[in-house]
Amino acid sequence: MAVKIRLARFGKTNAPFYNIVVANARTARNSKPLEVLGTYDPIPKPPPFGQGKSFKDIKLDTVRAKYWLGVGAQPSDPVWRLLAMVGLIEPKYSIIQAQQQKPKPTLASSRPLKTAPASA
């Protein structure tokens, strides 16, 4: 049985709210999950006392998330990013990794030059 950790959408139009859930990989997005691990509100909230940056609210049961990761549940890409922000797993991509990758050779530079046949 393949198990995924993914987001289940709730809320109104243009006001999304997500539950972070553990569900079978073949079930629909909003079907009944095996377990609800937490919530994610992507709408930025104003900072408390009017100082600092606005923040997005993430509430997560880290003990249960570690358990499900330990038994082999695969997080989706958005959940992977959220779990990396909390510090449970390593980020998939980082700015440093992107800078260290060598650029791929372009198609024009990898082709050998054709020489014209010699006229006799």
PDB file of N, CA, C and O in Angstrom, residues 8-75:
ATOM      1  N   ALA A   8      -4.677  18.557   1.532  1.00  0.00           N
ATOM      2  CA  ALA A   8      -6.096  18.457   1.193  1.00  0.00           C
ATOM      3  C   ALA A   8      -6.670  19.856   1.326  1.00  0.00           C
ATOM      4  O   ALA A   8      -6.569  20.481   2.379  1.00  0.00           O
ATOM      5  N   ARG A   9      -7.268  20.354   0.264  1.00  0.00           N
ATOM      6  CA  ARG A   9      -7.719  21.738   0.238  1.00  0.00           C
ATOM      7  C   ARG A   9      -9.092  21.898   0.889  1.00  0.00           C
ATOM      8  O   ARG A   9     -10.005  21.125   0.661  1.00  0.00           O
ATOM      9  N   PHE A  10      -9.188  22.957   1.693  1.00  0.00           N
ATOM     10  CA  PHE A  10     -10.445  23.382   2.289  1.00  0.00           C
ATOM     11  C   PHE A  10     -10.526  24.885   2.108  1.00  0.00           C
ATOM     12  O   PHE A  10      -9.639  25.494   1.527  1.00  0.00           O
ATOM     13  N   GLY A  11     -11.572  25.501   2.586  1.00  0.00           N
ATOM     14  CA  GLY A  11     -11.699  26.947   2.491  1.00  0.00           C
ATOM     15  C   GLY A  11     -12.577  27.351   1.327  1.00  0.00           C
ATOM     16  O   GLY A  11     -13.128  26.537   0.604  1.00  0.00           O
ATOM     17  N   LYS A  12     -12.674  28.670   1.160  1.00  0.00           N
ATOM     18  CA  LYS A  12     -13.529  29.229   0.120  1.00  0.00           C
ATOM     19  C   LYS A  12     -12.721  29.533  -1.133  1.00  0.00           C
ATOM     20  O   LYS A  12     -11.492  29.408  -1.154  1.00  0.00           O
ATOM     21  N   THR A  13     -13.422  29.992  -2.164  1.00  0.00           N
ATOM     22  CA  THR A  13     -12.760  30.422  -3.391  1.00  0.00           C
ATOM     23  C   THR A  13     -11.860  31.610  -3.070  1.00  0.00           C
ATOM     24  O   THR A  13     -12.268  32.533  -2.367  1.00  0.00           O
ATOM     25  N   ASN A  14     -10.653  31.588  -3.583  1.00  0.00           N
ATOM     26  CA  ASN A  14      -9.642  32.627  -3.366  1.00  0.00           C
ATOM     27  C   ASN A  14      -9.230  32.762  -1.905  1.00  0.00           C
ATOM     28  O   ASN A  14      -8.612  33.754  -1.531  1.00  0.00           O
ATOM     29  N   ALA A  15      -9.573  31.812  -1.055  1.00  0.00           N
ATOM     30  CA  ALA A  15      -9.133  31.803   0.341  1.00  0.00           C
ATOM     31  C   ALA A  15      -8.818  30.360   0.730  1.00  0.00           C
ATOM     32  O   ALA A  15      -9.527  29.754   1.524  1.00  0.00           O
ATOM     33  N   PRO A  16      -7.737  29.793   0.173  1.00  0.00           N
ATOM     34  CA  PRO A  16      -7.458  28.379   0.436  1.00  0.00           C
ATOM     35  C   PRO A  16      -6.965  28.149   1.863  1.00  0.00           C
ATOM     36  O   PRO A  16      -6.392  29.028   2.504  1.00  0.00           O
ATOM     37  N   PHE A  17      -7.201  26.942   2.322  1.00  0.00           N
ATOM     38  CA  PHE A  17      -6.732  26.481   3.617  1.00  0.00           C
ATOM     39  C   PHE A  17      -6.485  24.991   3.439  1.00  0.00           C
ATOM     40  O   PHE A  17      -7.318  24.287   2.859  1.00  0.00           O
ATOM     41  N   TYR A  18      -5.357  24.494   3.874  1.00  0.00           N
ATOM     42  CA  TYR A  18      -4.992  23.110   3.603  1.00  0.00           C
ATOM     43  C   TYR A  18      -4.791  22.324   4.890  1.00  0.00           C
ATOM     44  O   TYR A  18      -4.231  22.836   5.855  1.00  0.00           O
ATOM     45  N   ASN A  19      -5.221  21.071   4.882  1.00  0.00           N
ATOM     46  CA  ASN A  19      -4.848  20.108   5.904  1.00  0.00           C
ATOM     47  C   ASN A  19      -3.678  19.306   5.357  1.00  0.00           C
ATOM     48  O   ASN A  19      -3.695  18.887   4.195  1.00  0.00           O
ATOM     49  N   ILE A  20      -2.674  19.067   6.178  1.00  0.00           N
ATOM     50  CA  ILE A  20      -1.566  18.191   5.805  1.00  0.00           C
ATOM     51  C   ILE A  20      -1.982  16.799   6.255  1.00  0.00           C
ATOM     52  O   ILE A  20      -2.157  16.553   7.451  1.00  0.00           O
ATOM     53  N   VAL A  21      -2.206  15.898   5.287  1.00  0.00           N
ATOM     54  CA  VAL A  21      -2.790  14.600   5.590  1.00  0.00           C
ATOM     55  C   VAL A  21      -1.911  13.459   5.090  1.00  0.00           C
ATOM     56  O   VAL A  21      -1.078  13.631   4.198  1.00  0.00           O
ATOM     57  N   VAL A  22      -2.114  12.295   5.694  1.00  0.00           N
ATOM     58  CA  VAL A  22      -1.526  11.046   5.221  1.00  0.00           C
ATOM     59  C   VAL A  22      -2.663  10.261   4.585  1.00  0.00           C
ATOM     60  O   VAL A  22      -3.697  10.043   5.217  1.00  0.00           O
ATOM     61  N   ALA A  23      -2.485   9.882   3.321  1.00  0.00           N
ATOM     62  CA  ALA A  23      -3.550   9.182   2.604  1.00  0.00           C
ATOM     63  C   ALA A  23      -2.943   8.155   1.655  1.00  0.00           C
ATOM     64  O   ALA A  23      -1.762   8.243   1.300  1.00  0.00           O
ATOM     65  N   ASN A  24      -3.754   7.197   1.263  1.00  0.00           N
ATOM     66  CA  ASN A  24      -3.322   6.249   0.240  1.00  0.00           C
ATOM     67  C   ASN A  24      -3.082   7.010  -1.055  1.00  0.00           C
ATOM     68  O   ASN A  24      -3.805   7.955  -1.371  1.00  0.00           O
ATOM     69  N   ALA A  25      -2.085   6.602  -1.819  1.00  0.00           N
ATOM     70  CA  ALA A  25      -1.688   7.337  -3.011  1.00  0.00           C
ATOM     71  C   ALA A  25      -2.774   7.332  -4.086  1.00  0.00           C
ATOM     72  O   ALA A  25      -2.857   8.270  -4.875  1.00  0.00           O
ATOM     73  N   ARG A  26      -3.628   6.322  -4.106  1.00  0.00           N
ATOM     74  CA  ARG A  26      -4.611   6.200  -5.174  1.00  0.00           C
ATOM     75  C   ARG A  26      -5.961   6.831  -4.851  1.00  0.00           C
ATOM     76  O   ARG A  26      -6.865   6.782  -5.655  1.00  0.00           O
ATOM     77  N   THR A  27      -6.104   7.420  -3.679  1.00  0.00           N
ATOM     78  CA  THR A  27      -7.372   8.040  -3.324  1.00  0.00           C
ATOM     79  C   THR A  27      -7.426   9.475  -3.817  1.00  0.00           C
ATOM     80  O   THR A  27      -6.409  10.077  -4.138  1.00  0.00           O
ATOM     81  N   ALA A  28      -8.630  10.030  -3.849  1.00  0.00           N
ATOM     82  CA  ALA A  28      -8.825  11.400  -4.314  1.00  0.00           C
ATOM     83  C   ALA A  28      -8.238  12.396  -3.312  1.00  0.00           C
ATOM     84  O   ALA A  28      -7.996  12.059  -2.148  1.00  0.00           O
ATOM     85  N   ARG A  29      -8.052  13.629  -3.756  1.00  0.00           N
ATOM     86  CA  ARG A  29      -7.400  14.648  -2.942  1.00  0.00           C
ATOM     87  C   ARG A  29      -8.144  14.918  -1.639  1.00  0.00           C
ATOM     88  O   ARG A  29      -7.532  15.039  -0.589  1.00  0.00           O
ATOM     89  N   ASN A  30      -9.466  15.039  -1.691  1.00  0.00           N
ATOM     90  CA  ASN A  30     -10.238  15.385  -0.503  1.00  0.00           C
ATOM     91  C   ASN A  30     -10.985  14.195   0.090  1.00  0.00           C
ATOM     92  O   ASN A  30     -11.939  14.380   0.831  1.00  0.00           O
ATOM     93  N   SER A  31     -10.548  12.977  -0.216  1.00  0.00           N
ATOM     94  CA  SER A  31     -11.187  11.812   0.400  1.00  0.00           C
ATOM     95  C   SER A  31     -10.717  11.691   1.845  1.00  0.00           C
ATOM     96  O   SER A  31      -9.817  12.398   2.294  1.00  0.00           O
ATOM     97  N   LYS A  32     -11.329  10.766   2.572  1.00  0.00           N
ATOM     98  CA  LYS A  32     -11.003  10.615   3.991  1.00  0.00           C
ATOM     99  C   LYS A  32      -9.555  10.137   4.142  1.00  0.00           C
ATOM    100  O   LYS A  32      -9.183   9.097   3.600  1.00  0.00           O
ATOM    101  N   PRO A  33      -8.727  10.864   4.897  1.00  0.00           N
ATOM    102  CA  PRO A  33      -7.322  10.478   5.043  1.00  0.00           C
ATOM    103  C   PRO A  33      -7.142   9.428   6.132  1.00  0.00           C
ATOM    104  O   PRO A  33      -8.027   9.177   6.950  1.00  0.00           O
ATOM    105  N   LEU A  34      -5.954   8.827   6.146  1.00  0.00           N
ATOM    106  CA  LEU A  34      -5.600   7.930   7.237  1.00  0.00           C
ATOM    107  C   LEU A  34      -5.383   8.723   8.523  1.00  0.00           C
ATOM    108  O   LEU A  34      -5.769   8.290   9.601  1.00  0.00           O
ATOM    109  N   GLU A  35      -4.746   9.898   8.386  1.00  0.00           N
ATOM    110  CA  GLU A  35      -4.461  10.734   9.555  1.00  0.00           C
ATOM    111  C   GLU A  35      -4.237  12.173   9.107  1.00  0.00           C
ATOM    112  O   GLU A  35      -3.675  12.414   8.030  1.00  0.00           O
ATOM    113  N   VAL A  36      -4.650  13.120   9.931  1.00  0.00           N
ATOM    114  CA  VAL A  36      -4.398  14.537   9.678  1.00  0.00           C
ATOM    115  C   VAL A  36      -3.196  14.936  10.545  1.00  0.00           C
ATOM    116  O   VAL A  36      -3.236  14.807  11.771  1.00  0.00           O
ATOM    117  N   LEU A  37      -2.128  15.407   9.881  1.00  0.00           N
ATOM    118  CA  LEU A  37      -0.909  15.774  10.605  1.00  0.00           C
ATOM    119  C   LEU A  37      -0.884  17.232  11.039  1.00  0.00           C
ATOM    120  O   LEU A  37      -0.195  17.580  11.987  1.00  0.00           O
ATOM    121  N   GLY A  38      -1.575  18.091  10.312  1.00  0.00           N
ATOM    122  CA  GLY A  38      -1.541  19.508  10.665  1.00  0.00           C
ATOM    123  C   GLY A  38      -2.280  20.340   9.646  1.00  0.00           C
ATOM    124  O   GLY A  38      -3.025  19.827   8.812  1.00  0.00           O
ATOM    125  N   THR A  39      -2.048  21.656   9.710  1.00  0.00           N
ATOM    126  CA  THR A  39      -2.707  22.591   8.806  1.00  0.00           C
ATOM    127  C   THR A  39      -1.682  23.547   8.218  1.00  0.00           C
ATOM    128  O   THR A  39      -0.610  23.762   8.785  1.00  0.00           O
ATOM    129  N   TYR A  40      -2.053  24.130   7.070  1.00  0.00           N
ATOM    130  CA  TYR A  40      -1.218  25.125   6.400  1.00  0.00           C
ATOM    131  C   TYR A  40      -2.137  26.179   5.830  1.00  0.00           C
ATOM    132  O   TYR A  40      -3.053  25.880   5.070  1.00  0.00           O
ATOM    133  N   ASP A  41      -1.901  27.437   6.214  1.00  0.00           N
ATOM    134  CA  ASP A  41      -2.675  28.563   5.699  1.00  0.00           C
ATOM    135  C   ASP A  41      -1.752  29.414   4.837  1.00  0.00           C
ATOM    136  O   ASP A  41      -0.884  30.117   5.360  1.00  0.00           O
ATOM    137  N   PRO A  42      -1.879  29.362   3.495  1.00  0.00           N
ATOM    138  CA  PRO A  42      -0.947  30.067   2.620  1.00  0.00           C
ATOM    139  C   PRO A  42      -1.187  31.569   2.514  1.00  0.00           C
ATOM    140  O   PRO A  42      -0.364  32.284   1.937  1.00  0.00           O
ATOM    141  N   ILE A  43      -2.284  32.079   3.068  1.00  0.00           N
ATOM    142  CA  ILE A  43      -2.549  33.513   3.026  1.00  0.00           C
ATOM    143  C   ILE A  43      -1.679  34.187   4.086  1.00  0.00           C
ATOM    144  O   ILE A  43      -1.777  33.852   5.270  1.00  0.00           O
ATOM    145  N   PRO A  44      -0.810  35.124   3.703  1.00  0.00           N
ATOM    146  CA  PRO A  44       0.064  35.759   4.698  1.00  0.00           C
ATOM    147  C   PRO A  44      -0.728  36.528   5.750  1.00  0.00           C
ATOM    148  O   PRO A  44      -1.657  37.262   5.439  1.00  0.00           O
ATOM    149  N   LYS A  45      -0.350  36.321   6.993  1.00  0.00           N
ATOM    150  CA  LYS A  45      -0.967  37.027   8.117  1.00  0.00           C
ATOM    151  C   LYS A  45      -0.115  38.233   8.475  1.00  0.00           C
ATOM    152  O   LYS A  45       1.108  38.198   8.362  1.00  0.00           O
ATOM    153  N   PRO A  46      -0.735  39.328   8.929  1.00  0.00           N
ATOM    154  CA  PRO A  46       0.068  40.478   9.343  1.00  0.00           C
ATOM    155  C   PRO A  46       0.878  40.132  10.585  1.00  0.00           C
ATOM    156  O   PRO A  46       0.460  39.311  11.405  1.00  0.00           O
ATOM    157  N   PRO A  47       2.040  40.745  10.737  1.00  0.00           N
ATOM    158  CA  PRO A  47       2.879  40.441  11.898  1.00  0.00           C
ATOM    159  C   PRO A  47       2.229  40.934  13.188  1.00  0.00           C
ATOM    160  O   PRO A  47       1.493  41.917  13.179  1.00  0.00           O
ATOM    161  N   PRO A  48       2.493  40.243  14.291  1.00  0.00           N
ATOM    162  CA  PRO A  48       1.939  40.709  15.557  1.00  0.00           C
ATOM    163  C   PRO A  48       2.572  42.036  15.949  1.00  0.00           C
ATOM    164  O   PRO A  48       3.761  42.261  15.741  1.00  0.00           O
ATOM    165  N   PHE A  49       1.783  42.913  16.498  1.00  0.00           N
ATOM    166  CA  PHE A  49       2.214  44.234  16.956  1.00  0.00           C
ATOM    167  C   PHE A  49       2.717  45.111  15.814  1.00  0.00           C
ATOM    168  O   PHE A  49       3.399  46.099  16.047  1.00  0.00           O
ATOM    169  N   GLY A  50       2.457  44.717  14.565  1.00  0.00           N
ATOM    170  CA  GLY A  50       2.810  45.539  13.417  1.00  0.00           C
ATOM    171  C   GLY A  50       4.293  45.624  13.110  1.00  0.00           C
ATOM    172  O   GLY A  50       4.719  46.477  12.358  1.00  0.00           O
ATOM    173  N   GLN A  51       5.099  44.745  13.669  1.00  0.00           N
ATOM    174  CA  GLN A  51       6.541  44.779  13.425  1.00  0.00           C
ATOM    175  C   GLN A  51       6.984  43.501  12.752  1.00  0.00           C
ATOM    176  O   GLN A  51       6.509  42.416  13.086  1.00  0.00           O
ATOM    177  N   GLY A  52       7.905  43.609  11.820  1.00  0.00           N
ATOM    178  CA  GLY A  52       8.443  42.433  11.145  1.00  0.00           C
ATOM    179  C   GLY A  52       7.704  42.108   9.864  1.00  0.00           C
ATOM    180  O   GLY A  52       6.929  42.893   9.338  1.00  0.00           O
ATOM    181  N   LYS A  53       7.981  40.893   9.363  1.00  0.00           N
ATOM    182  CA  LYS A  53       7.395  40.446   8.107  1.00  0.00           C
ATOM    183  C   LYS A  53       6.117  39.675   8.361  1.00  0.00           C
ATOM    184  O   LYS A  53       5.911  39.107   9.432  1.00  0.00           O
ATOM    185  N   SER A  54       5.264  39.625   7.351  1.00  0.00           N
ATOM    186  CA  SER A  54       4.060  38.809   7.452  1.00  0.00           C
ATOM    187  C   SER A  54       4.469  37.337   7.364  1.00  0.00           C
ATOM    188  O   SER A  54       5.537  36.996   6.861  1.00  0.00           O
ATOM    189  N   PHE A  55       3.622  36.450   7.860  1.00  0.00           N
ATOM    190  CA  PHE A  55       3.978  35.037   7.912  1.00  0.00           C
ATOM    191  C   PHE A  55       2.800  34.174   7.484  1.00  0.00           C
ATOM    192  O   PHE A  55       1.646  34.587   7.545  1.00  0.00           O
ATOM    193  N   LYS A  56       3.129  32.962   7.041  1.00  0.00           N
ATOM    194  CA  LYS A  56       2.123  31.967   6.678  1.00  0.00           C
ATOM    195  C   LYS A  56       2.082  30.935   7.805  1.00  0.00           C
ATOM    196  O   LYS A  56       3.113  30.485   8.278  1.00  0.00           O
ATOM    197  N   ASP A  57       0.894  30.582   8.234  1.00  0.00           N
ATOM    198  CA  ASP A  57       0.713  29.744   9.404  1.00  0.00           C
ATOM    199  C   ASP A  57       0.853  28.268   9.052  1.00  0.00           C
ATOM    200  O   ASP A  57       0.140  27.759   8.183  1.00  0.00           O
ATOM    201  N   ILE A  58       1.795  27.562   9.708  1.00  0.00           N
ATOM    202  CA  ILE A  58       1.986  26.125   9.544  1.00  0.00           C
ATOM    203  C   ILE A  58       1.904  25.493  10.931  1.00  0.00           C
ATOM    204  O   ILE A  58       2.694  25.828  11.809  1.00  0.00           O
ATOM    205  N   LYS A  59       0.942  24.600  11.112  1.00  0.00           N
ATOM    206  CA  LYS A  59       0.828  23.845  12.364  1.00  0.00           C
ATOM    207  C   LYS A  59       0.996  22.381  12.002  1.00  0.00           C
ATOM    208  O   LYS A  59       0.311  21.871  11.111  1.00  0.00           O
ATOM    209  N   LEU A  60       1.925  21.685  12.686  1.00  0.00           N
ATOM    210  CA  LEU A  60       2.268  20.324  12.302  1.00  0.00           C
ATOM    211  C   LEU A  60       2.602  19.501  13.536  1.00  0.00           C
ATOM    212  O   LEU A  60       3.322  19.968  14.421  1.00  0.00           O
ATOM    213  N   ASP A  61       2.093  18.277  13.582  1.00  0.00           N
ATOM    214  CA  ASP A  61       2.465  17.326  14.625  1.00  0.00           C
ATOM    215  C   ASP A  61       3.753  16.648  14.166  1.00  0.00           C
ATOM    216  O   ASP A  61       3.735  15.707  13.371  1.00  0.00           O
ATOM    217  N   THR A  62       4.894  17.144  14.646  1.00  0.00           N
ATOM    218  CA  THR A  62       6.186  16.680  14.148  1.00  0.00           C
ATOM    219  C   THR A  62       6.470  15.227  14.516  1.00  0.00           C
ATOM    220  O   THR A  62       7.107  14.515  13.742  1.00  0.00           O
ATOM    221  N   VAL A  63       5.988  14.777  15.663  1.00  0.00           N
ATOM    222  CA  VAL A  63       6.234  13.389  16.068  1.00  0.00           C
ATOM    223  C   VAL A  63       5.562  12.432  15.096  1.00  0.00           C
ATOM    224  O   VAL A  63       6.171  11.459  14.628  1.00  0.00           O
ATOM    225  N   ARG A  64       4.308  12.700  14.750  1.00  0.00           N
ATOM    226  CA  ARG A  64       3.591  11.836  13.812  1.00  0.00           C
ATOM    227  C   ARG A  64       4.160  11.963  12.398  1.00  0.00           C
ATOM    228  O   ARG A  64       4.214  10.986  11.647  1.00  0.00           O
ATOM    229  N   ALA A  65       4.594  13.156  12.014  1.00  0.00           N
ATOM    230  CA  ALA A  65       5.202  13.335  10.693  1.00  0.00           C
ATOM    231  C   ALA A  65       6.489  12.519  10.589  1.00  0.00           C
ATOM    232  O   ALA A  65       6.736  11.860   9.571  1.00  0.00           O
ATOM    233  N   LYS A  66       7.321  12.530  11.642  1.00  0.00           N
ATOM    234  CA  LYS A  66       8.538  11.716  11.649  1.00  0.00           C
ATOM    235  C   LYS A  66       8.200  10.225  11.565  1.00  0.00           C
ATOM    236  O   LYS A  66       8.877   9.465  10.878  1.00  0.00           O
ATOM    237  N   TYR A  67       7.144   9.828  12.260  1.00  0.00           N
ATOM    238  CA  TYR A  67       6.735   8.421  12.205  1.00  0.00           C
ATOM    239  C   TYR A  67       6.367   8.020  10.781  1.00  0.00           C
ATOM    240  O   TYR A  67       6.835   6.999  10.269  1.00  0.00           O
ATOM    241  N   TRP A  68       5.515   8.816  10.119  1.00  0.00           N
ATOM    242  CA  TRP A  68       5.068   8.460   8.772  1.00  0.00           C
ATOM    243  C   TRP A  68       6.218   8.506   7.776  1.00  0.00           C
ATOM    244  O   TRP A  68       6.280   7.690   6.850  1.00  0.00           O
ATOM    245  N   LEU A  69       7.147   9.439   7.940  1.00  0.00           N
ATOM    246  CA  LEU A  69       8.324   9.452   7.068  1.00  0.00           C
ATOM    247  C   LEU A  69       9.176   8.209   7.325  1.00  0.00           C
ATOM    248  O   LEU A  69       9.761   7.648   6.400  1.00  0.00           O
ATOM    249  N   GLY A  70       9.242   7.784   8.582  1.00  0.00           N
ATOM    250  CA  GLY A  70      10.038   6.616   8.941  1.00  0.00           C
ATOM    251  C   GLY A  70       9.489   5.317   8.388  1.00  0.00           C
ATOM    252  O   GLY A  70      10.251   4.389   8.095  1.00  0.00           O
ATOM    253  N   VAL A  71       8.174   5.211   8.246  1.00  0.00           N
ATOM    254  CA  VAL A  71       7.588   3.978   7.708  1.00  0.00           C
ATOM    255  C   VAL A  71       7.456   4.019   6.196  1.00  0.00           C
ATOM    256  O   VAL A  71       6.902   3.097   5.606  1.00  0.00           O
ATOM    257  N   GLY A  72       7.931   5.094   5.559  1.00  0.00           N
ATOM    258  CA  GLY A  72       8.009   5.111   4.100  1.00  0.00           C
ATOM    259  C   GLY A  72       6.988   5.951   3.376  1.00  0.00           C
ATOM    260  O   GLY A  72       6.859   5.825   2.160  1.00  0.00           O
ATOM    261  N   ALA A  73       6.255   6.811   4.065  1.00  0.00           N
ATOM    262  CA  ALA A  73       5.306   7.685   3.374  1.00  0.00           C
ATOM    263  C   ALA A  73       6.075   8.696   2.539  1.00  0.00           C
ATOM    264  O   ALA A  73       7.054   9.286   3.005  1.00  0.00           O
ATOM    265  N   GLN A  74       5.647   8.898   1.301  1.00  0.00           N
ATOM    266  CA  GLN A  74       6.320   9.810   0.382  1.00  0.00           C
ATOM    267  C   GLN A  74       5.618  11.165   0.390  1.00  0.00           C
ATOM    268  O   GLN A  74       4.444  11.251   0.046  1.00  0.00           O
ATOM    269  N   PRO A  75       6.319  12.250   0.765  1.00  0.00           N
ATOM    270  CA  PRO A  75       5.677  13.570   0.726  1.00  0.00           C
ATOM    271  C   PRO A  75       5.579  14.094  -0.699  1.00  0.00           C
ATOM    272  O   PRO A  75       6.455  13.853  -1.530  1.00  0.00           O
TER     273      PRO A  75
END
